[in-house]
Tab-separated table of C-alpha atoms in Angstrom:
chain	number	residue	atom	x	y	z
A	13	MET	CA	-22.926	-98.048	13.438
A	14	GLU	CA	-24.271	-94.616	12.518
A	15	ASN	CA	-26.445	-94.041	9.467
A	16	GLY	CA	-24.159	-93.678	6.473
A	17	ASP	CA	-21.383	-95.824	7.910
A	18	ILE	CA	-20.242	-98.638	5.638
A	19	MET	CA	-20.535	-102.108	7.124
A	20	VAL	CA	-19.083	-104.004	4.144
A	21	SER	CA	-16.721	-102.967	1.369
A	22	ILE	CA	-16.941	-105.335	-1.591
A	23	ARG	CA	-13.666	-105.415	-3.546
A	24	CYS	CA	-13.915	-106.352	-7.208
A	25	ILE	CA	-10.974	-106.395	-9.619
A	26	ALA	CA	-11.767	-106.540	-13.330
A	27	TYR	CA	-9.721	-106.728	-16.509
A	28	ASN	CA	-11.120	-107.432	-19.994
A	29	GLN	CA	-14.229	-109.166	-18.619
A	30	GLU	CA	-16.973	-107.454	-20.591
A	31	GLN	CA	-18.819	-110.736	-21.134
A	32	TYR	CA	-18.979	-111.451	-17.384
A	33	ILE	CA	-18.973	-108.139	-15.506
A	34	ARG	CA	-22.734	-107.509	-15.741
A	35	ASP	CA	-23.434	-110.767	-13.862
A	36	THR	CA	-20.870	-109.734	-11.247
A	37	LEU	CA	-22.340	-106.270	-10.725
A	38	GLU	CA	-25.934	-107.572	-10.698
A	39	GLY	CA	-24.942	-109.966	-7.910
A	40	PHE	CA	-23.826	-106.963	-5.864
A	41	VAL	CA	-26.725	-104.601	-6.413
A	42	MET	CA	-29.307	-107.332	-5.712
A	43	GLN	CA	-28.041	-107.779	-2.152
A	44	VAL	CA	-30.698	-107.264	0.516
A	45	ALA	CA	-29.156	-106.023	3.778
A	46	ASN	CA	-30.081	-103.964	6.829
A	47	PHE	CA	-26.731	-102.154	6.644
A	48	ASN	CA	-24.853	-99.986	4.167
A	49	PHE	CA	-22.361	-101.540	1.775
A	50	GLU	CA	-20.191	-100.288	-1.079
A	51	VAL	CA	-18.674	-101.918	-4.138
A	52	ILE	CA	-15.155	-100.823	-5.047
A	53	VAL	CA	-14.811	-101.883	-8.675
A	54	HIS	CA	-11.274	-101.560	-9.997
A	55	ASP	CA	-10.860	-101.798	-13.752
A	56	ASP	CA	-7.180	-102.342	-14.454
A	57	ALA	CA	-6.999	-100.498	-17.807
A	58	SER	CA	-9.123	-102.964	-19.756
A	59	THR	CA	-8.880	-102.788	-23.525
A	60	ASP	CA	-12.461	-103.982	-24.104
A	61	ASN	CA	-15.837	-102.604	-22.946
A	62	THR	CA	-15.459	-103.530	-19.259
A	63	ALA	CA	-14.838	-99.970	-18.029
A	64	ASN	CA	-17.882	-98.628	-19.906
A	65	ILE	CA	-20.145	-101.227	-18.301
A	66	ILE	CA	-18.772	-100.294	-14.882
A	67	ARG	CA	-19.471	-96.621	-15.615
A	68	GLU	CA	-23.026	-97.536	-16.568
A	69	TYR	CA	-23.643	-99.260	-13.230
A	70	ALA	CA	-21.935	-96.464	-11.284
A	71	GLU	CA	-24.316	-93.961	-12.845
A	72	LYS	CA	-27.322	-96.168	-12.091
A	73	TYR	CA	-26.257	-97.084	-8.532
A	74	PRO	CA	-24.059	-94.158	-7.378
A	75	LYS	CA	-24.519	-94.922	-3.668
A	76	ILE	CA	-23.258	-98.485	-4.114
A	77	ILE	CA	-20.868	-98.729	-7.066
A	78	LYS	CA	-17.594	-96.851	-6.512
A	79	PRO	CA	-15.456	-97.225	-9.661
A	80	ILE	CA	-11.692	-96.936	-9.956
A	81	LEU	CA	-10.836	-96.828	-13.666
A	82	GLU	CA	-7.137	-97.081	-14.421
A	83	THR	CA	-5.372	-95.819	-17.541
A	84	GLU	CA	-2.259	-97.868	-16.712
A	85	ASN	CA	-2.315	-101.532	-15.731
A	86	GLN	CA	-1.375	-101.902	-12.045
A	87	TYR	CA	-1.263	-105.701	-11.693
A	88	SER	CA	1.643	-106.008	-14.154
A	89	LYS	CA	3.819	-103.848	-11.897
A	90	HIS	CA	3.887	-106.545	-9.165
A	91	ASP	CA	4.823	-103.862	-6.619
A	92	GLY	CA	1.722	-103.872	-4.425
A	93	SER	CA	0.199	-100.852	-6.184
A	94	LEU	CA	-3.073	-102.635	-6.894
A	95	ASN	CA	-3.575	-103.627	-3.264
A	96	ARG	CA	-2.669	-100.166	-1.972
A	97	ILE	CA	-5.115	-98.482	-4.333
A	98	MET	CA	-7.937	-100.804	-3.323
A	99	THR	CA	-7.152	-100.623	0.393
A	100	SER	CA	-7.113	-96.829	0.423
A	101	ALA	CA	-10.698	-96.884	-0.885
A	102	THR	CA	-11.927	-99.573	1.543
A	103	ARG	CA	-14.078	-98.112	4.337
A	104	GLY	CA	-16.100	-101.044	5.656
A	105	LYS	CA	-15.867	-102.865	8.957
A	106	TYR	CA	-15.807	-106.052	6.855
A	107	VAL	CA	-14.402	-106.822	3.417
A	108	ALA	CA	-15.989	-109.099	0.799
A	109	LEU	CA	-14.264	-110.281	-2.372
A	110	CYS	CA	-15.514	-111.160	-5.842
A	111	GLU	CA	-13.515	-110.870	-9.048
A	112	GLY	CA	-14.982	-109.598	-12.287
A	113	ASP	CA	-15.704	-113.002	-13.818
A	114	ASP	CA	-17.399	-114.543	-10.764
A	115	TYR	CA	-20.796	-113.623	-9.327
A	116	TRP	CA	-23.166	-114.032	-6.383
A	117	ILE	CA	-26.459	-115.923	-6.599
A	118	ASP	CA	-27.870	-115.430	-3.096
A	119	PRO	CA	-29.419	-111.977	-2.453
A	120	PHE	CA	-28.923	-112.478	1.294
A	121	LYS	CA	-25.279	-113.599	1.074
A	122	LEU	CA	-23.831	-110.533	2.795
A	123	GLN	CA	-26.570	-110.376	5.411
A	124	LYS	CA	-26.052	-113.990	6.471
A	125	GLN	CA	-22.287	-113.697	6.719
A	126	VAL	CA	-22.292	-110.348	8.511
A	127	ASP	CA	-24.941	-111.581	10.951
A	128	PHE	CA	-22.667	-114.484	11.814
A	129	LEU	CA	-19.539	-112.355	12.227
A	130	GLU	CA	-21.372	-109.735	14.287
A	131	SER	CA	-22.712	-112.365	16.680
A	132	HIS	CA	-19.413	-114.280	16.842
A	133	PRO	CA	-16.637	-111.703	17.305
A	134	GLU	CA	-14.035	-114.420	17.812
A	135	TYR	CA	-14.269	-115.175	14.076
A	136	SER	CA	-12.219	-113.179	11.580
A	137	MET	CA	-13.573	-114.709	8.355
A	138	CYS	CA	-16.720	-116.358	7.072
A	139	CYS	CA	-16.933	-118.161	3.727
A	140	THR	CA	-19.434	-120.386	1.937
A	141	ASN	CA	-19.748	-123.192	-0.547
A	142	ALA	CA	-19.905	-122.250	-4.241
A	143	VAL	CA	-21.024	-123.423	-7.658
A	144	ILE	CA	-18.161	-124.142	-10.044
A	145	GLN	CA	-19.165	-123.263	-13.584
A	146	SER	CA	-17.089	-124.455	-16.560
A	147	PRO	CA	-17.651	-124.589	-20.325
A	148	GLN	CA	-18.482	-128.272	-19.845
A	149	GLY	CA	-21.118	-127.568	-17.177
A	150	GLU	CA	-21.208	-127.480	-13.377
A	151	LEU	CA	-18.325	-129.160	-11.578
A	152	GLU	CA	-18.388	-130.716	-8.120
A	153	TRP	CA	-16.191	-128.827	-5.689
A	154	THR	CA	-17.681	-129.080	-2.164
A	155	ARG	CA	-14.875	-129.361	0.403
A	156	PHE	CA	-16.965	-129.900	3.554
A	157	GLU	CA	-20.347	-131.587	3.925
A	158	GLU	CA	-21.738	-129.280	6.588
A	159	ASP	CA	-21.155	-125.969	8.358
A	160	CYS	CA	-17.852	-126.120	10.215
A	161	ASP	CA	-14.744	-124.238	11.341
A	162	ILE	CA	-11.622	-124.423	9.157
A	163	SER	CA	-8.527	-124.894	11.314
A	164	ILE	CA	-5.253	-123.207	10.471
A	165	ASP	CA	-3.728	-126.654	9.923
A	166	LYS	CA	-6.314	-127.413	7.218
A	167	MET	CA	-5.928	-123.931	5.771
A	168	VAL	CA	-2.164	-124.261	5.357
A	169	ARG	CA	-2.350	-127.797	3.989
A	170	GLY	CA	-5.144	-126.783	1.617
A	171	GLY	CA	-2.777	-124.506	-0.285
A	172	GLY	CA	-5.526	-121.987	-0.974
A	173	SER	CA	-7.946	-124.582	-2.398
A	174	LEU	CA	-10.373	-124.814	0.550
A	175	ILE	CA	-12.071	-121.463	0.001
A	176	MET	CA	-13.442	-119.823	-3.125
A	177	THR	CA	-12.362	-116.188	-3.015
A	178	CYS	CA	-15.761	-114.978	-4.244
A	179	THR	CA	-17.381	-116.260	-1.024
A	180	GLU	CA	-15.087	-114.601	1.532
A	181	VAL	CA	-16.102	-111.947	4.058
A	182	TYR	CA	-13.464	-110.979	6.631
A	183	LYS	CA	-12.669	-108.276	9.149
A	184	LYS	CA	-10.935	-105.178	7.838
A	185	GLU	CA	-8.239	-105.647	10.501
A	186	VAL	CA	-7.026	-108.701	8.561
A	187	LEU	CA	-6.643	-106.569	5.437
A	188	GLU	CA	-4.729	-103.932	7.399
A	189	LEU	CA	-2.399	-106.568	8.838
A	190	TYR	CA	-1.847	-107.979	5.359
A	191	GLY	CA	-0.766	-104.568	4.087
A	192	SER	CA	1.631	-104.051	7.001
A	193	LEU	CA	3.609	-107.265	6.459
A	194	ASP	CA	6.262	-107.099	3.770
A	195	PHE	CA	6.306	-110.848	3.177
A	196	CYS	CA	2.581	-110.773	2.378
A	197	MET	CA	3.095	-108.072	-0.231
A	198	LYS	CA	5.713	-110.273	-1.928
A	199	CYS	CA	3.353	-113.215	-2.301
A	200	MET	CA	1.978	-114.026	-5.741
A	201	ILE	CA	-0.925	-115.907	-4.117
A	202	GLY	CA	-2.503	-113.122	-2.095
A	203	ASP	CA	-5.769	-114.973	-1.439
A	204	TYR	CA	-3.966	-117.851	0.264
A	205	CYS	CA	-1.989	-115.404	2.366
A	206	MET	CA	-5.170	-113.633	3.442
A	207	GLN	CA	-6.822	-116.909	4.394
A	208	ILE	CA	-3.926	-117.923	6.652
A	209	LEU	CA	-3.808	-114.470	8.227
A	210	SER	CA	-7.507	-114.768	8.994
A	211	SER	CA	-6.837	-118.128	10.660
A	212	LEU	CA	-4.111	-116.559	12.793
A	213	GLU	CA	-6.222	-113.569	13.780
A	214	GLY	CA	-9.317	-115.556	14.762
A	215	LYS	CA	-11.526	-118.426	13.695
A	216	VAL	CA	-12.733	-119.100	10.140
A	217	ARG	CA	-16.293	-120.332	9.559
A	218	TYR	CA	-17.474	-122.270	6.516
A	219	MET	CA	-21.178	-122.224	5.561
A	220	HIS	CA	-22.275	-125.160	3.412
A	221	GLU	CA	-24.880	-123.332	1.318
A	222	LYS	CA	-23.851	-122.152	-2.144
A	223	THR	CA	-24.030	-118.377	-2.445
A	224	ALA	CA	-21.733	-117.659	-5.395
A	225	VAL	CA	-20.498	-118.926	-8.759
A	226	TYR	CA	-16.824	-119.347	-9.601
A	227	ARG	CA	-16.174	-119.451	-13.325
A	228	TYR	CA	-13.587	-122.101	-14.195
A	229	GLN	CA	-11.793	-121.644	-17.525
A	230	SER	CA	-13.381	-118.266	-18.181
A	231	VAL	CA	-11.810	-116.096	-20.861
A	232	GLY	CA	-8.746	-114.347	-19.465
A	233	SER	CA	-8.621	-116.437	-16.296
A	234	TRP	CA	-5.606	-118.355	-14.982
A	235	THR	CA	-7.264	-121.663	-15.910
A	236	MET	CA	-7.336	-120.656	-19.590
A	237	LYS	CA	-3.656	-119.707	-19.849
A	238	SER	CA	-1.137	-121.779	-21.771
A	239	GLU	CA	0.694	-124.559	-19.978
A	240	THR	CA	3.934	-122.564	-20.141
A	241	GLU	CA	2.274	-119.553	-18.528
A	242	LYS	CA	0.788	-121.783	-15.832
A	243	VAL	CA	4.172	-123.357	-15.024
A	244	VAL	CA	5.798	-119.943	-14.718
A	245	GLU	CA	3.053	-118.681	-12.407
A	246	GLN	CA	3.017	-121.911	-10.386
A	247	VAL	CA	6.778	-121.692	-9.770
A	248	SER	CA	6.359	-118.056	-8.750
A	249	GLY	CA	3.506	-119.142	-6.511
A	250	TRP	CA	5.572	-121.848	-4.837
A	251	LYS	CA	8.375	-119.376	-4.216
A	252	SER	CA	5.907	-116.901	-2.744
A	253	GLN	CA	4.441	-119.594	-0.470
A	254	ILE	CA	7.932	-120.297	0.901
A	255	VAL	CA	8.416	-116.578	1.543
A	256	MET	CA	4.985	-116.376	3.129
A	257	LEU	CA	5.310	-119.410	5.400
A	258	LYS	CA	8.769	-118.308	6.575
A	259	GLY	CA	7.292	-114.913	7.274
A	260	PHE	CA	4.411	-116.393	9.223
A	261	ASP	CA	6.838	-118.478	11.262
A	262	ASN	CA	8.741	-115.346	12.239
A	263	PHE	CA	5.499	-113.451	12.769
A	264	SER	CA	4.138	-116.119	15.118
A	265	LYS	CA	7.410	-115.980	17.079
A	266	GLY	CA	7.124	-112.223	17.440
A	267	LYS	CA	10.161	-111.426	15.239
């Protein structure tokens, strides 16, 4: 790649996460890599101090932090606007994900994952183990005991639980395919959809080392919602999985 080309676009979505977003942004700017990377931070019209903190980091690290600060909430539209906005700003050969309440703890996370993907072009995604942090302390989550490939069979059966989103790095082609498939855009569980697409497009590699922290039961997260809200979203999620899997069946048959 030429000097100035972006190897990795880090996509970060934030909403009312002022108490977490500094950890998230620090995890990005501490990355040590022999390539250029950018951080697309999308604040979805937060009503707290989240946007101001993002502005602060964008001013301090203008070559890395690329803010998108909304005045109208995009997620609530459920029309794909949020994904389209983020995708139009994504320039990297690879895409990494980390939401505004999670954070990275390994300064060489990106370098390790990109090195693997660059030397193994048959792989479309690389992910790692993670620390699960809850108000009660660290929780055990490890899904695999050593580095391994994750088959599409395991990915589908896992229902999105095999990979922590904050550890993913995948080829931009997977993101472009995701945006071109209508049934993907209808899915409530976009992360799961992206994981299966990655499995269809190539191999998926799991690295056993822990490079990131996923906050469980953080303020504003799905895990802190009321039981009624969870049931509503779970039913929507199940419906979207049916739509997705039917779509993948047709997709795999060339329809």
